XYZ file of C-alpha atoms in Angstrom:
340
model
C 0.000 0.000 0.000
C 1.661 3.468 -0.764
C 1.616 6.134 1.724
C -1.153 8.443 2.784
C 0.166 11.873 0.930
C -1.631 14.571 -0.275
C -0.102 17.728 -2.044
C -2.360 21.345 -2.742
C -1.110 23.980 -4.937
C -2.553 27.005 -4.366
C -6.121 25.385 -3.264
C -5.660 22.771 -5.603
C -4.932 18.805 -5.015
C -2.819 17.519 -7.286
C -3.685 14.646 -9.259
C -0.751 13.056 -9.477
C 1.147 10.724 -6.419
C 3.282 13.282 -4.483
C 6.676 12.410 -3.391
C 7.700 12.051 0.063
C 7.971 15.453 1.942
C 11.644 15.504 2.044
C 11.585 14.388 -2.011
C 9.102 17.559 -2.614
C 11.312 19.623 -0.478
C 14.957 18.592 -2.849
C 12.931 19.331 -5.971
C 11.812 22.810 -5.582
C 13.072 26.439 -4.166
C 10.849 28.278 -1.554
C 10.049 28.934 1.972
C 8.401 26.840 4.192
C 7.584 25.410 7.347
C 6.800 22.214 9.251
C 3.882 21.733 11.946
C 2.528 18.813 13.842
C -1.448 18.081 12.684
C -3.289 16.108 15.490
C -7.298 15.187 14.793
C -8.221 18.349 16.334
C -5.501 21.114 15.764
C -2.077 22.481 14.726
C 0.589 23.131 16.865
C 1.765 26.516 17.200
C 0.007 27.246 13.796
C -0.130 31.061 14.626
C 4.033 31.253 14.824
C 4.536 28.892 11.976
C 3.028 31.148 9.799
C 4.876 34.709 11.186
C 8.151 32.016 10.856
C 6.967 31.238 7.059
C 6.511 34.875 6.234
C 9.989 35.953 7.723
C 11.444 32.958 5.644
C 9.956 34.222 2.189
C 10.482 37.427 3.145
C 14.356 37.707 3.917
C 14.947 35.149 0.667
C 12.865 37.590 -1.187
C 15.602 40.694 -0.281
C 18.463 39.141 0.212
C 18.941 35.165 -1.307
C 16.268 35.514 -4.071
C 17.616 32.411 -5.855
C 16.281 30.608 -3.048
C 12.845 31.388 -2.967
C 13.128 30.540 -6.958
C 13.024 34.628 -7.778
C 15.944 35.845 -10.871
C 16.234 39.252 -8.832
C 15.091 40.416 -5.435
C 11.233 41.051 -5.156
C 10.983 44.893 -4.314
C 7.302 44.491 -2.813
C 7.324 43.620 0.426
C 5.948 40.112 1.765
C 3.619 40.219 5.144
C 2.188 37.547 7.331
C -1.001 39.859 6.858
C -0.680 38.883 3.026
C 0.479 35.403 3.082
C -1.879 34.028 5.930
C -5.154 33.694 3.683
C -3.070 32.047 0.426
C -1.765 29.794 2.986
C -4.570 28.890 5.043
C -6.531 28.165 1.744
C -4.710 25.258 0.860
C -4.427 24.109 4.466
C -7.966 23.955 4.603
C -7.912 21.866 1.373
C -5.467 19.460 2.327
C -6.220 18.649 6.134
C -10.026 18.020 4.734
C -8.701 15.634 2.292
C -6.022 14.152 4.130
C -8.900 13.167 6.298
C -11.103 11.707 3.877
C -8.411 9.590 3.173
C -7.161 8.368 6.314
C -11.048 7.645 7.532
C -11.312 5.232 4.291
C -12.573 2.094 4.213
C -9.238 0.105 4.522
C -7.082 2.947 6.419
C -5.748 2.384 9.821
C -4.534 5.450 10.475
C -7.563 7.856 11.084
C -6.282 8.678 14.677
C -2.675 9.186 13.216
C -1.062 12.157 13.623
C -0.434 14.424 10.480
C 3.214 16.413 9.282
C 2.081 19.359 7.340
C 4.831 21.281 5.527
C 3.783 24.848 3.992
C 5.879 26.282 1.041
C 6.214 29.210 -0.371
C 7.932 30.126 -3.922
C 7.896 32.140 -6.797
C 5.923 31.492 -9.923
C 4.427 32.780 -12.970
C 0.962 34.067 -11.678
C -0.521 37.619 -10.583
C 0.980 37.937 -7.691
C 3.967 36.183 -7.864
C 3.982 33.396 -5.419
C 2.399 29.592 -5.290
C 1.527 28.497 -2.140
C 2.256 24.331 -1.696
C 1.286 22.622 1.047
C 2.223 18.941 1.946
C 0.572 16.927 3.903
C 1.864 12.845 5.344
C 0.833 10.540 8.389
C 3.228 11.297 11.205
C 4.082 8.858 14.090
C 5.347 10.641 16.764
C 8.568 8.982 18.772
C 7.957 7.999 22.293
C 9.937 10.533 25.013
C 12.466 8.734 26.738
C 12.583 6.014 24.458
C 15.105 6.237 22.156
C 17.880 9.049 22.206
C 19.376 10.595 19.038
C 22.519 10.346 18.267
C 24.415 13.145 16.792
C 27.650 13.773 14.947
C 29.404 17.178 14.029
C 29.677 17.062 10.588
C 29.503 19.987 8.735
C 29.588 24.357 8.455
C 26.872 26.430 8.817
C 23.929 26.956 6.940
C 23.753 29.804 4.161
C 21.123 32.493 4.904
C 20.490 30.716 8.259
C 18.067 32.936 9.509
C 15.014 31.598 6.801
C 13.710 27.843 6.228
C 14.422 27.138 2.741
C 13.498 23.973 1.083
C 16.846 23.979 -0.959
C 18.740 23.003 1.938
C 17.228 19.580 2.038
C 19.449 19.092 -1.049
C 22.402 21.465 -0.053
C 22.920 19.228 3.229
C 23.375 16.192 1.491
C 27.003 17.053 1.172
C 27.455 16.252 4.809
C 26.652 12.427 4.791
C 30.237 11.548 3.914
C 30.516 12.435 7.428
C 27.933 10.626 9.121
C 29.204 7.956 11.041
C 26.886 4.764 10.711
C 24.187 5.223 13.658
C 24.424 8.639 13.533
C 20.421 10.118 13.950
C 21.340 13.702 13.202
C 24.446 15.901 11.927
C 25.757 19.206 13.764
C 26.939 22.090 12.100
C 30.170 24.474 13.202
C 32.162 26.838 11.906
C 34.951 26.266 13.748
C 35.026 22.610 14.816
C 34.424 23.930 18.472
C 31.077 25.864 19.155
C 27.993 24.026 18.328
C 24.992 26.118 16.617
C 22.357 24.077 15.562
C 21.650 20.333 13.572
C 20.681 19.948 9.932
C 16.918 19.793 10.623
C 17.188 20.603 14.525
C 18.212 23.114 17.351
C 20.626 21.881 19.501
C 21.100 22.494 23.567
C 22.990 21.243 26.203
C 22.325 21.203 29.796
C 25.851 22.473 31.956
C 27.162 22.485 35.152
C 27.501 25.859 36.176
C 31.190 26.816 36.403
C 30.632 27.953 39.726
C 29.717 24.931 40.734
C 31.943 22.472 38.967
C 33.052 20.653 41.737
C 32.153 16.605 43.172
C 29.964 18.057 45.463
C 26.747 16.106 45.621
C 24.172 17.108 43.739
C 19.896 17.152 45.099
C 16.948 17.866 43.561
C 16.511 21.169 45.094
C 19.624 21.952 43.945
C 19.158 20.889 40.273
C 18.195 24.320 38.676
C 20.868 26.283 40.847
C 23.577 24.741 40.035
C 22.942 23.786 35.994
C 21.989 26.139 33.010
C 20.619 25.128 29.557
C 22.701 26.723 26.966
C 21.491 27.277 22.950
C 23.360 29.057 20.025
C 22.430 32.895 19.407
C 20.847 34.047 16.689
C 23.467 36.183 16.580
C 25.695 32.984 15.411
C 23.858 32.082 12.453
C 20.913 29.566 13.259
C 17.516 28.728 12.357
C 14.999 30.795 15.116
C 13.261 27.343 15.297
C 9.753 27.545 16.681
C 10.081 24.763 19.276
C 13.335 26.493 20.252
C 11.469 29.318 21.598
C 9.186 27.480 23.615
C 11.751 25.707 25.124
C 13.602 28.745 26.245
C 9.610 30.097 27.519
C 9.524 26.704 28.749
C 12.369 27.563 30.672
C 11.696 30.525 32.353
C 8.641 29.304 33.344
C 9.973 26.458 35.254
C 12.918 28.884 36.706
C 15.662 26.770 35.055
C 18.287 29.166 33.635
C 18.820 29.500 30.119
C 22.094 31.114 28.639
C 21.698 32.060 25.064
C 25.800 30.931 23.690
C 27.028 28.360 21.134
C 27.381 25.430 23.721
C 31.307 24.388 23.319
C 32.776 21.049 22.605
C 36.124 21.977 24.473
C 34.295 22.291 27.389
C 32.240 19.030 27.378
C 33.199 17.695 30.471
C 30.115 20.497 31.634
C 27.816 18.553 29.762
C 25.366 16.594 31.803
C 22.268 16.460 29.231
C 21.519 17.295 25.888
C 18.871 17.897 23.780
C 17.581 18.325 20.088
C 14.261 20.037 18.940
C 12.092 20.128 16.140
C 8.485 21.385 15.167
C 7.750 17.725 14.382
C 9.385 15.050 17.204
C 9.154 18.153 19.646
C 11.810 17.538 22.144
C 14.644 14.456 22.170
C 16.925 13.473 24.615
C 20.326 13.179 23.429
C 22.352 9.408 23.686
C 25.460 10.910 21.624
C 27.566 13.464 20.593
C 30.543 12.711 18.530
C 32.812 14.878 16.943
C 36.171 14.809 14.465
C 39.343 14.545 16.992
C 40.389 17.287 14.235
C 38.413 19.593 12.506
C 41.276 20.895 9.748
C 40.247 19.519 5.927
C 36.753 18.069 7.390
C 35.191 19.195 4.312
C 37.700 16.999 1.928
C 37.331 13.824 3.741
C 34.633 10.747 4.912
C 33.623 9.648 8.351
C 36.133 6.569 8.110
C 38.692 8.778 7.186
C 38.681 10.721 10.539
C 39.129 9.782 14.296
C 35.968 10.314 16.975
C 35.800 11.662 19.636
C 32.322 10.730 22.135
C 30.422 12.063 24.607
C 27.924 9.615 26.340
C 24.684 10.917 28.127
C 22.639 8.889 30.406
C 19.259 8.754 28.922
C 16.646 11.372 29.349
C 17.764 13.687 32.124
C 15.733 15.271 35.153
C 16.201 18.835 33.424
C 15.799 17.561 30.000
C 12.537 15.691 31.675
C 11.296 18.924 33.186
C 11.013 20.688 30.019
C 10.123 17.932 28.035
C 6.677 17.848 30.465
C 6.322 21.461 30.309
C 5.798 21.710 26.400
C 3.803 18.758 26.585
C 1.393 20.657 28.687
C 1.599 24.003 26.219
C 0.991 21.403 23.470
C -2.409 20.625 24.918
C -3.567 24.294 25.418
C -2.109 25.926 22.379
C -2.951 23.693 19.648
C -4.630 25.535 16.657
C -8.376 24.478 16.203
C -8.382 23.694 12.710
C -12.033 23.766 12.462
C -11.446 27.653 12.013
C -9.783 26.472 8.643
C -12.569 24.365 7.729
């Protein structure tokens, strides 16, 4: 049986039998975003689209190939203006990714849904087609399975925006991905850690002040650690769930120091975590990284020696904030009846 896809372009469903989302994503330029679908809602729908608009619109000024435009586009792109186009074909596609999945035949009508919204240039009135690809998503348990990550590559060209292009540009990194390896850091400078491929990156530290064999309680916990996240400043994606985990944060008082977490200084490490708009939040198992970082760029993950930090499974702060976004998830979800 082939899987439950559906593509709209601008309010239309396609006819033909769409790719896979990260298949659509390598054939085309644009903007876009990725959100989590439940039966009743979208997750953080509101700040995918404000993160969709920013997208188009600094690709539009400033890396117009990207967005599929021969010269920047001197009009300038809004949420305001995108949000209807957008929400059209939303409305199109969650209906019929419904139908679908409640079928005679389906099993998956209490699935979860990944909906990825793109925006790019074309040949109409205005300028833009508006894509929107929809797929059954099966969420990974918390807790059960940690992701493994190697530093493998620089970072990211016009790193502020989501552009689809980079699902192709990466692919130049998987000489370096050692087998087992879930997810690839970037760096500029083999040392300080801004973001993965498709995720934001933290670690949770032992305060300096406090690095000492002193034993640690509970009470303690969010005294004596900090989670730590690359600037924006640095050159990263400003992910969505990246946010809420630093709201998440100051919510539950745990400190939150916004600096490309260092590999040299490791040893600090006692957690570490990756985000996305899709998986949400995963504990980290693994962190590897080239002993040296000279040449990376010329050579394969064989060719290099590895250096590995170990975690211990989910950890209490990772745990913490892990529970905390669940509950936001619950009470912020996007009813998408309003689409329909």
């Amino acid at each position: 049986m082939s899987p439950l896809v559906v593509l709209v372009a601008d309010g239309a469903i396609s006819p033909h039998a769409p790719p896979s989302a990260a298949a659509f994503l390598e054939s085309t330029p644009g903007a876009y975003t990725t959100a989590r679908a439940s039966s009743a809602g979208l997750l953080w729908w509101p700040r995918h689209l404000l993160r969709l608009a920013d997208s188009a619109r600094i690709l539009a000024h400033s890396h117009p190939h990207l967005l599929g435009l021969p010269v920047p586009l001197p009009r300038i792109l809004s949420t305001a203006s995108l949000e209807p186009l957008v929400n059209q074909s939303v409305r199109v596609g969650v209906h019929e990714m419904r139908r679908r999945m409640l079928a005679p035949g389906e099993c998956c009508s209490g699935e979860d849904m990944a909906l990825t919204a793109l925006v790019r240039a074309s040949g109409a009135k205005d300028g833009l087609e508006v894509c929107i690809h929809l797929g059954v998503y099966v969420p990974p348990v918390f807790g059960d399975a940690g992701a493994r990550l190697a530093v493998a590559g620089s970072g990211r060209e016009a790193a502020a925006a989501k552009y689809a292009s980079w699902a192709r540009m990466r692919k130049s990194m998987e000489k370096m991905r050692p087998p087992g390896a879930t997810e690839l850091l970037l760096t500029n400078d083999g040392d300080h850690i801004l973001e993965g491929s498709i995720t934001n990156f933290f670690v949770v530290c032992l305060k300096e002040e406090h690095q000492s064999n002193e034993p640690l309680s509970v009470q303690t916990m969010t005294d004596r650690f900090e989670v730590q996240t690359a600037p924006l400043s640095d050159g990263i994606l400003p992910g969505i769930m990246r946010q809420i985990v630093i709201e998440a944060c100051h919510d539950l008082g745990i400190p939150i120091r916004k600096v490309s977490p260092s590999w040299s200084k490791r040893e600090s490490w006692e957690e570490a975590f990756i985000t996305s708009s899709l998986r949400l939040i995963q504990h980290v198992d693994t962190v590897q990284a080239p002993l040296l970082w000279e040449d990376i760029e010329t050579k394969t993950w064989s060719d290099v020696s590895w250096v590995v930090k170990q975690f211990q499974g989910a950890g209490c702060i990772t745990t913490q904030i892990q529970r905390k976004i669940s509950e936001r998830a619950l009470k912020e979800e996007y009813d998408t009846r309003e689409l329909l």
